[in-house]
Structure formats: C-alpha cells, structure tokens
Amino acid sequence: MPLSPASTPDEIVDHLRSLGSVENRACMARCRISTERALGISNAALRPIGKLLGQDHDRALALWATGIREARLLAIFTDKPKQVMRAQADAMAAGFDSWEVVDHAAHLFCAAGLAHQIIPAFAADEREFVRRTAFSMIATACLHLKKEPDPTFLGWLGLIEAHATDGRNFVKKAVNWALRQTGKRSVVLHAPAFGLAQKLATSPDRIARWIGTDAVRELSAPRTLERLEARRR
C-alpha cells in the first residue's frame, strides 16, 4: 500500500520494514551508527518518504515511540518544530543511542527554539549522547540560526572550554565541531574561537590538545580566512 500524508504509524513502519537491507545495516555499523534497532534504510531513501508524509506532530510522537531507527528519523524529519517542547526533548534524549539520531535531533531542537534551554542543561548532563546533543546544537545553531546574535555564541564558548577534556568519542568530536563552527560563523566570533583553540592546543590534557589543534588548523586555513573576509565586505 503506497504511503500518503494520511498513512498511520503502523502503515509507515510496515513500509519501512519492506525496505530494510542487511547490507545497509553493515555499512551503518562501519560508520559507528547504532544498528541494534535499525532496519537498514539510508537517509537518502528516508528523506523523500518524510517529504511525502509531511509534518504531523502526533504521528511523529508515535513513530518515535516505536524505537526503530528509521521510524525515529522520520519522526524527527516530520515533526512540527513549533509543537516540540522541552519535555519532549528531554524524553527523546533519554533514548538517544547513536550520534546520527542526535545530530538530526539537534536540528529539530534548534528549529523549535529550544537552544537556550537545552544547550547548557544537556552540556551538564553526564550521559554521552545527551552531552553530545548540546554541542551538536551549538554547531547546528552556527549554521542555521541566522538571527541569533554573536554574544550567544560567545557565551557557549565557555561550555566548549569546560567540556574539552571529555574523552568520550562522540562528545569530543561534537565539542571540536562546535568550536570550529563558532569560529567560522562570523568575523566577530573568529578571534575568540581561535584564541580558545590555541589555548586548548597547549593544554596538558590530551583530549583538549586534540580539539584545540584540529580547530586551529581549520580556523587558520586560507579558505576559512577568505570566506570570513568576504563576509566582512
């Protein structure tokens, strides 16, 4: 039965099960995507399904509740950001088990206007994927929250510095990502972000040094500086 905007969660899940692929699951595992609850459907195949279904908040909640990776991604793609509240974000975060789902949810939470609430709270949370959410949201906000003023990101640099010694793989990579994106967002933010990167690069902590050194490399790259100069004009 073809899917439509009127399709029920059960119909959607049945359709997803018909598209599953063992080969895709193996590829996901190599990319360190959790496959315990995955059917094996690429995002390239899921995105058109999401566009076909359209936005529906209640349906998104039901799809998320299935626990299936692909259904959860469709929930994120098709939820209505204006109806996503903090309680929902907290409940979703409790079930995060993959960097991929986290990074897509970061877009939803930013679009829902929850960045100021979630970022400091989730950064303070000890759960690996919850903390990653905070820094994925900073990186996402740098790219997509065009109207957010620079002082907001200056404040979040303090969170980046505070958690630059968290050696867990999915946290340290998100902290690094957040620092690099902050430095590339604007001419005003480049200097403080680059300064923090230089500071971390000389840290006695191995993780902080890696984050700082990698960020210094990108933030001092000619193409990065050229783009920032172009924005100044």
PDB file of C-alpha atoms in Angstrom:
ATOM      1  CA  MET A   1       0.000   0.000   0.000  1.00  0.00           C
ATOM      2  CA  PRO A   2       1.566   3.347  -1.049  1.00  0.00           C
ATOM      3  CA  LEU A   3       2.303   5.845   1.684  1.00  0.00           C
ATOM      4  CA  SER A   4       0.498   9.183   1.868  1.00  0.00           C
ATOM      5  CA  PRO A   5       0.121  12.042   4.362  1.00  0.00           C
ATOM      6  CA  ALA A   6      -2.815  10.053   5.804  1.00  0.00           C
ATOM      7  CA  SER A   7      -0.744   6.920   6.468  1.00  0.00           C
ATOM      8  CA  THR A   8      -0.821   5.657  10.044  1.00  0.00           C
ATOM      9  CA  PRO A   9       2.317   4.962  12.081  1.00  0.00           C
ATOM     10  CA  ASP A  10       1.720   1.221  11.729  1.00  0.00           C
ATOM     11  CA  GLU A  11       1.434   1.511   7.949  1.00  0.00           C
ATOM     12  CA  ILE A  12       4.610   3.548   7.820  1.00  0.00           C
ATOM     13  CA  VAL A  13       6.533   1.045   9.917  1.00  0.00           C
ATOM     14  CA  ASP A  14       5.290  -1.831   7.764  1.00  0.00           C
ATOM     15  CA  HIS A  15       6.509   0.012   4.684  1.00  0.00           C
ATOM     16  CA  LEU A  16       9.880   0.681   6.298  1.00  0.00           C
ATOM     17  CA  ARG A  17      10.289  -2.989   7.160  1.00  0.00           C
ATOM     18  CA  SER A  18       9.839  -3.846   3.480  1.00  0.00           C
ATOM     19  CA  LEU A  19      12.762  -1.563   2.578  1.00  0.00           C
ATOM     20  CA  GLY A  20      15.278  -2.886   5.100  1.00  0.00           C
ATOM     21  CA  SER A  21      18.695  -4.036   3.938  1.00  0.00           C
ATOM     22  CA  VAL A  22      21.278  -6.214   5.674  1.00  0.00           C
ATOM     23  CA  GLU A  23      23.985  -4.608   3.542  1.00  0.00           C
ATOM     24  CA  ASN A  24      22.942  -1.123   4.642  1.00  0.00           C
ATOM     25  CA  ARG A  25      22.985  -2.195   8.282  1.00  0.00           C
ATOM     26  CA  ALA A  26      26.544  -3.421   7.866  1.00  0.00           C
ATOM     27  CA  CYS A  27      27.552  -0.121   6.268  1.00  0.00           C
ATOM     28  CA  MET A  28      25.939   1.804   9.139  1.00  0.00           C
ATOM     29  CA  ALA A  29      27.817  -0.268  11.679  1.00  0.00           C
ATOM     30  CA  ARG A  30      31.099   0.627   9.963  1.00  0.00           C
ATOM     31  CA  CYS A  31      30.147   4.298  10.373  1.00  0.00           C
ATOM     32  CA  ARG A  32      29.563   3.673  14.085  1.00  0.00           C
ATOM     33  CA  ILE A  33      25.817   4.145  13.758  1.00  0.00           C
ATOM     34  CA  SER A  34      23.882   2.013  16.217  1.00  0.00           C
ATOM     35  CA  THR A  35      22.192  -0.825  14.322  1.00  0.00           C
ATOM     36  CA  GLU A  36      20.587  -2.638  17.243  1.00  0.00           C
ATOM     37  CA  ARG A  37      17.184  -1.188  16.294  1.00  0.00           C
ATOM     38  CA  ALA A  38      17.902  -0.357  12.654  1.00  0.00           C
ATOM     39  CA  LEU A  39      16.202  -1.792   9.592  1.00  0.00           C
ATOM     40  CA  GLY A  40      18.945  -0.699   7.223  1.00  0.00           C
ATOM     41  CA  ILE A  41      17.478   2.163   5.178  1.00  0.00           C
ATOM     42  CA  SER A  42      19.666   5.025   4.005  1.00  0.00           C
ATOM     43  CA  ASN A  43      18.852   8.647   4.786  1.00  0.00           C
ATOM     44  CA  ALA A  44      18.738   9.254   1.040  1.00  0.00           C
ATOM     45  CA  ALA A  45      15.746   6.906   0.932  1.00  0.00           C
ATOM     46  CA  LEU A  46      14.164   8.220   4.131  1.00  0.00           C
ATOM     47  CA  ARG A  47      14.191  11.910   3.194  1.00  0.00           C
ATOM     48  CA  PRO A  48      11.753  11.540   0.261  1.00  0.00           C
ATOM     49  CA  ILE A  49       9.448   9.480   2.468  1.00  0.00           C
ATOM     50  CA  GLY A  50       9.473  12.288   5.001  1.00  0.00           C
ATOM     51  CA  LYS A  51       8.598  14.851   2.326  1.00  0.00           C
ATOM     52  CA  LEU A  52       5.773  12.639   1.094  1.00  0.00           C
ATOM     53  CA  LEU A  53       4.315  12.230   4.571  1.00  0.00           C
ATOM     54  CA  GLY A  54       4.512  15.895   5.538  1.00  0.00           C
ATOM     55  CA  GLN A  55       4.524  17.253   9.079  1.00  0.00           C
ATOM     56  CA  ASP A  56       2.335  15.767  11.801  1.00  0.00           C
ATOM     57  CA  HIS A  57       3.227  16.159  15.458  1.00  0.00           C
ATOM     58  CA  ASP A  58       1.116  13.345  16.904  1.00  0.00           C
ATOM     59  CA  ARG A  59       2.273  10.913  14.240  1.00  0.00           C
ATOM     60  CA  ALA A  60       5.882  11.905  14.913  1.00  0.00           C
ATOM     61  CA  LEU A  61       5.450  11.085  18.604  1.00  0.00           C
ATOM     62  CA  ALA A  62       4.045   7.670  17.691  1.00  0.00           C
ATOM     63  CA  LEU A  63       6.883   6.955  15.255  1.00  0.00           C
ATOM     64  CA  TRP A  64       9.463   7.906  17.869  1.00  0.00           C
ATOM     65  CA  ALA A  65       7.826   5.588  20.380  1.00  0.00           C
ATOM     66  CA  THR A  66       8.480   2.564  18.133  1.00  0.00           C
ATOM     67  CA  GLY A  67      12.191   2.719  18.967  1.00  0.00           C
ATOM     68  CA  ILE A  68      13.096   1.832  15.377  1.00  0.00           C
ATOM     69  CA  ARG A  69      15.960   3.909  13.970  1.00  0.00           C
ATOM     70  CA  GLU A  70      14.273   4.703  10.666  1.00  0.00           C
ATOM     71  CA  ALA A  71      10.932   5.482  12.289  1.00  0.00           C
ATOM     72  CA  ARG A  72      12.687   7.772  14.748  1.00  0.00           C
ATOM     73  CA  LEU A  73      14.463   9.607  11.960  1.00  0.00           C
ATOM     74  CA  LEU A  74      11.144  10.059  10.162  1.00  0.00           C
ATOM     75  CA  ALA A  75       9.715  11.368  13.427  1.00  0.00           C
ATOM     76  CA  ILE A  76      12.456  13.993  13.508  1.00  0.00           C
ATOM     77  CA  PHE A  77      12.071  14.857   9.823  1.00  0.00           C
ATOM     78  CA  THR A  78       8.278  15.232  10.014  1.00  0.00           C
ATOM     79  CA  ASP A  79       7.586  16.704  13.447  1.00  0.00           C
ATOM     80  CA  LYS A  80       6.291  20.259  13.703  1.00  0.00           C
ATOM     81  CA  PRO A  81       9.072  22.276  15.399  1.00  0.00           C
ATOM     82  CA  LYS A  82       6.657  24.801  16.884  1.00  0.00           C
ATOM     83  CA  GLN A  83       4.951  21.988  18.806  1.00  0.00           C
ATOM     84  CA  VAL A  84       8.161  20.472  20.197  1.00  0.00           C
ATOM     85  CA  MET A  85       8.512  21.422  23.861  1.00  0.00           C
ATOM     86  CA  ARG A  86      11.302  20.926  26.355  1.00  0.00           C
ATOM     87  CA  ALA A  87       9.621  17.904  27.971  1.00  0.00           C
ATOM     88  CA  GLN A  88       9.557  16.134  24.610  1.00  0.00           C
ATOM     89  CA  ALA A  89      13.229  16.935  24.008  1.00  0.00           C
ATOM     90  CA  ASP A  90      14.136  15.521  27.421  1.00  0.00           C
ATOM     91  CA  ALA A  91      12.153  12.356  26.742  1.00  0.00           C
ATOM     92  CA  MET A  92      13.781  11.912  23.344  1.00  0.00           C
ATOM     93  CA  ALA A  93      17.240  12.462  24.774  1.00  0.00           C
ATOM     94  CA  ALA A  94      16.694   9.668  27.270  1.00  0.00           C
ATOM     95  CA  GLY A  95      16.523   7.270  24.307  1.00  0.00           C
ATOM     96  CA  PHE A  96      19.466   8.598  22.288  1.00  0.00           C
ATOM     97  CA  ASP A  97      21.844   5.783  21.361  1.00  0.00           C
ATOM     98  CA  SER A  98      23.521   6.990  18.173  1.00  0.00           C
ATOM     99  CA  TRP A  99      25.388  10.105  17.051  1.00  0.00           C
ATOM    100  CA  GLU A 100      23.343  10.113  13.848  1.00  0.00           C
ATOM    101  CA  VAL A 101      19.984  10.435  15.604  1.00  0.00           C
ATOM    102  CA  VAL A 102      21.449  13.035  17.965  1.00  0.00           C
ATOM    103  CA  ASP A 103      22.686  15.243  15.142  1.00  0.00           C
ATOM    104  CA  HIS A 104      19.348  15.186  13.320  1.00  0.00           C
ATOM    105  CA  ALA A 105      17.501  15.882  16.578  1.00  0.00           C
ATOM    106  CA  ALA A 106      19.791  18.875  17.115  1.00  0.00           C
ATOM    107  CA  HIS A 107      18.278  20.448  14.002  1.00  0.00           C
ATOM    108  CA  LEU A 108      14.757  19.847  15.289  1.00  0.00           C
ATOM    109  CA  PHE A 109      15.512  21.282  18.729  1.00  0.00           C
ATOM    110  CA  CYS A 110      17.137  24.378  17.237  1.00  0.00           C
ATOM    111  CA  ALA A 111      14.195  24.875  14.876  1.00  0.00           C
ATOM    112  CA  ALA A 112      11.890  24.523  17.890  1.00  0.00           C
ATOM    113  CA  GLY A 113      13.602  27.490  19.549  1.00  0.00           C
ATOM    114  CA  LEU A 114      14.948  25.388  22.421  1.00  0.00           C
ATOM    115  CA  ALA A 115      18.663  26.123  22.075  1.00  0.00           C
ATOM    116  CA  HIS A 116      18.896  28.467  25.058  1.00  0.00           C
ATOM    117  CA  GLN A 117      17.114  25.961  27.309  1.00  0.00           C
ATOM    118  CA  ILE A 118      18.715  22.767  26.129  1.00  0.00           C
ATOM    119  CA  ILE A 119      22.354  23.566  25.398  1.00  0.00           C
ATOM    120  CA  PRO A 120      23.503  24.434  28.939  1.00  0.00           C
ATOM    121  CA  ALA A 121      21.328  21.737  30.512  1.00  0.00           C
ATOM    122  CA  PHE A 122      22.444  18.974  28.172  1.00  0.00           C
ATOM    123  CA  ALA A 123      26.097  20.041  28.332  1.00  0.00           C
ATOM    124  CA  ALA A 124      25.940  19.491  32.093  1.00  0.00           C
ATOM    125  CA  ASP A 125      24.394  16.039  31.658  1.00  0.00           C
ATOM    126  CA  GLU A 126      26.843  13.160  32.081  1.00  0.00           C
ATOM    127  CA  ARG A 127      25.167  10.873  29.518  1.00  0.00           C
ATOM    128  CA  GLU A 128      27.374  10.694  26.425  1.00  0.00           C
ATOM    129  CA  PHE A 129      24.740  11.206  23.764  1.00  0.00           C
ATOM    130  CA  VAL A 130      22.864  13.825  25.765  1.00  0.00           C
ATOM    131  CA  ARG A 131      26.044  15.869  26.180  1.00  0.00           C
ATOM    132  CA  ARG A 132      26.814  15.411  22.500  1.00  0.00           C
ATOM    133  CA  THR A 133      23.395  16.912  21.742  1.00  0.00           C
ATOM    134  CA  ALA A 134      24.407  20.186  23.372  1.00  0.00           C
ATOM    135  CA  PHE A 135      27.479  20.618  21.207  1.00  0.00           C
ATOM    136  CA  SER A 136      25.804  19.343  18.070  1.00  0.00           C
ATOM    137  CA  MET A 137      23.179  22.018  18.702  1.00  0.00           C
ATOM    138  CA  ILE A 138      25.853  24.718  19.003  1.00  0.00           C
ATOM    139  CA  ALA A 139      27.326  23.639  15.662  1.00  0.00           C
ATOM    140  CA  THR A 140      23.850  23.489  14.124  1.00  0.00           C
ATOM    141  CA  ALA A 141      22.916  26.887  15.527  1.00  0.00           C
ATOM    142  CA  CYS A 142      26.057  28.371  13.993  1.00  0.00           C
ATOM    143  CA  LEU A 143      24.866  27.249  10.583  1.00  0.00           C
ATOM    144  CA  HIS A 144      21.100  27.674  10.778  1.00  0.00           C
ATOM    145  CA  LEU A 145      20.109  30.233  13.434  1.00  0.00           C
ATOM    146  CA  LYS A 146      20.976  33.189  11.248  1.00  0.00           C
ATOM    147  CA  LYS A 147      19.329  35.772  13.508  1.00  0.00           C
ATOM    148  CA  GLU A 148      20.995  34.614  16.719  1.00  0.00           C
ATOM    149  CA  PRO A 149      23.370  37.365  17.934  1.00  0.00           C
ATOM    150  CA  ASP A 150      27.108  36.768  18.327  1.00  0.00           C
ATOM    151  CA  PRO A 151      27.046  37.206  22.140  1.00  0.00           C
ATOM    152  CA  THR A 152      25.034  33.980  22.411  1.00  0.00           C
ATOM    153  CA  PHE A 153      27.865  32.028  20.807  1.00  0.00           C
ATOM    154  CA  LEU A 154      30.477  33.828  22.887  1.00  0.00           C
ATOM    155  CA  GLY A 155      28.668  32.528  25.953  1.00  0.00           C
ATOM    156  CA  TRP A 156      28.669  28.991  24.603  1.00  0.00           C
ATOM    157  CA  LEU A 157      32.443  29.103  24.148  1.00  0.00           C
ATOM    158  CA  GLY A 158      32.606  28.715  27.927  1.00  0.00           C
ATOM    159  CA  LEU A 159      30.770  25.398  27.644  1.00  0.00           C
ATOM    160  CA  ILE A 160      33.170  24.278  24.935  1.00  0.00           C
ATOM    161  CA  GLU A 161      36.151  25.026  27.146  1.00  0.00           C
ATOM    162  CA  ALA A 162      34.555  23.411  30.185  1.00  0.00           C
ATOM    163  CA  HIS A 163      33.976  20.099  28.391  1.00  0.00           C
ATOM    164  CA  ALA A 164      37.047  19.962  26.180  1.00  0.00           C
ATOM    165  CA  THR A 165      38.544  17.265  28.395  1.00  0.00           C
ATOM    166  CA  ASP A 166      35.661  14.812  27.958  1.00  0.00           C
ATOM    167  CA  GLY A 167      37.422  11.988  26.186  1.00  0.00           C
ATOM    168  CA  ARG A 168      34.366  10.058  25.070  1.00  0.00           C
ATOM    169  CA  ASN A 169      34.470   9.768  21.303  1.00  0.00           C
ATOM    170  CA  PHE A 170      31.056  11.176  20.474  1.00  0.00           C
ATOM    171  CA  VAL A 171      31.451  14.077  22.897  1.00  0.00           C
ATOM    172  CA  LYS A 172      34.954  15.202  21.958  1.00  0.00           C
ATOM    173  CA  LYS A 173      34.092  15.201  18.251  1.00  0.00           C
ATOM    174  CA  ALA A 174      30.998  17.318  18.862  1.00  0.00           C
ATOM    175  CA  VAL A 175      32.932  19.761  21.088  1.00  0.00           C
ATOM    176  CA  ASN A 176      35.515  20.103  18.329  1.00  0.00           C
ATOM    177  CA  TRP A 177      32.769  20.595  15.738  1.00  0.00           C
ATOM    178  CA  ALA A 178      31.090  23.276  17.854  1.00  0.00           C
ATOM    179  CA  LEU A 179      34.367  25.168  18.288  1.00  0.00           C
ATOM    180  CA  ARG A 180      35.192  25.090  14.584  1.00  0.00           C
ATOM    181  CA  GLN A 181      31.709  26.173  13.513  1.00  0.00           C
ATOM    182  CA  THR A 182      31.699  29.011  16.044  1.00  0.00           C
ATOM    183  CA  GLY A 183      34.951  30.348  14.654  1.00  0.00           C
ATOM    184  CA  LYS A 184      33.630  30.189  11.098  1.00  0.00           C
ATOM    185  CA  ARG A 185      30.263  31.808  11.822  1.00  0.00           C
ATOM    186  CA  SER A 186      31.413  35.436  11.734  1.00  0.00           C
ATOM    187  CA  VAL A 187      34.396  37.745  11.795  1.00  0.00           C
ATOM    188  CA  VAL A 188      33.458  38.775  15.338  1.00  0.00           C
ATOM    189  CA  LEU A 189      33.454  35.180  16.595  1.00  0.00           C
ATOM    190  CA  HIS A 190      36.574  34.031  14.784  1.00  0.00           C
ATOM    191  CA  ALA A 191      39.068  35.740  17.090  1.00  0.00           C
ATOM    192  CA  PRO A 192      37.703  34.423  20.426  1.00  0.00           C
ATOM    193  CA  ALA A 193      37.134  30.955  18.994  1.00  0.00           C
ATOM    194  CA  PHE A 194      40.621  30.871  17.521  1.00  0.00           C
ATOM    195  CA  GLY A 195      42.037  32.111  20.814  1.00  0.00           C
ATOM    196  CA  LEU A 196      40.290  29.289  22.677  1.00  0.00           C
ATOM    197  CA  ALA A 197      41.537  26.787  20.102  1.00  0.00           C
ATOM    198  CA  GLN A 198      45.112  27.990  20.640  1.00  0.00           C
ATOM    199  CA  LYS A 199      44.687  27.727  24.394  1.00  0.00           C
ATOM    200  CA  LEU A 200      43.353  24.187  24.179  1.00  0.00           C
ATOM    201  CA  ALA A 201      46.134  23.220  21.761  1.00  0.00           C
ATOM    202  CA  THR A 202      48.678  23.850  24.526  1.00  0.00           C
ATOM    203  CA  SER A 203      46.668  22.129  27.263  1.00  0.00           C
ATOM    204  CA  PRO A 204      48.296  19.369  29.318  1.00  0.00           C
ATOM    205  CA  ASP A 205      45.169  17.318  28.663  1.00  0.00           C
ATOM    206  CA  ARG A 206      45.478  15.073  25.591  1.00  0.00           C
ATOM    207  CA  ILE A 207      41.824  15.422  24.534  1.00  0.00           C
ATOM    208  CA  ALA A 208      41.812  19.203  24.849  1.00  0.00           C
ATOM    209  CA  ARG A 209      45.028  19.356  22.818  1.00  0.00           C
ATOM    210  CA  TRP A 210      43.467  17.312  20.035  1.00  0.00           C
ATOM    211  CA  ILE A 211      40.345  19.506  19.971  1.00  0.00           C
ATOM    212  CA  GLY A 212      42.410  22.692  20.000  1.00  0.00           C
ATOM    213  CA  THR A 213      44.988  21.592  17.434  1.00  0.00           C
ATOM    214  CA  ASP A 214      42.349  20.428  14.978  1.00  0.00           C
ATOM    215  CA  ALA A 215      40.348  23.637  15.402  1.00  0.00           C
ATOM    216  CA  VAL A 216      43.462  25.812  14.980  1.00  0.00           C
ATOM    217  CA  ARG A 217      44.196  24.016  11.715  1.00  0.00           C
ATOM    218  CA  GLU A 218      40.759  24.728  10.269  1.00  0.00           C
ATOM    219  CA  LEU A 219      40.308  28.219  11.665  1.00  0.00           C
ATOM    220  CA  SER A 220      43.678  29.330  10.302  1.00  0.00           C
ATOM    221  CA  ALA A 221      43.197  27.701   6.891  1.00  0.00           C
ATOM    222  CA  PRO A 222      43.346  30.172   3.965  1.00  0.00           C
ATOM    223  CA  ARG A 223      39.902  29.194   2.694  1.00  0.00           C
ATOM    224  CA  THR A 224      38.360  29.841   6.126  1.00  0.00           C
ATOM    225  CA  LEU A 225      40.003  33.268   6.345  1.00  0.00           C
ATOM    226  CA  GLU A 226      38.993  34.092   2.770  1.00  0.00           C
ATOM    227  CA  ARG A 227      35.348  33.283   3.484  1.00  0.00           C
ATOM    228  CA  LEU A 228      35.347  35.408   6.602  1.00  0.00           C
ATOM    229  CA  GLU A 229      36.956  38.292   4.740  1.00  0.00           C
ATOM    230  CA  ALA A 230      34.307  38.025   2.035  1.00  0.00           C
ATOM    231  CA  ARG A 231      31.593  38.379   4.690  1.00  0.00           C
ATOM    232  CA  ARG A 232      33.283  41.494   6.044  1.00  0.00           C
ATOM    233  CA  ARG A 233      32.932  43.267   2.699  1.00  0.00           C
TER     234      ARG A 233
END
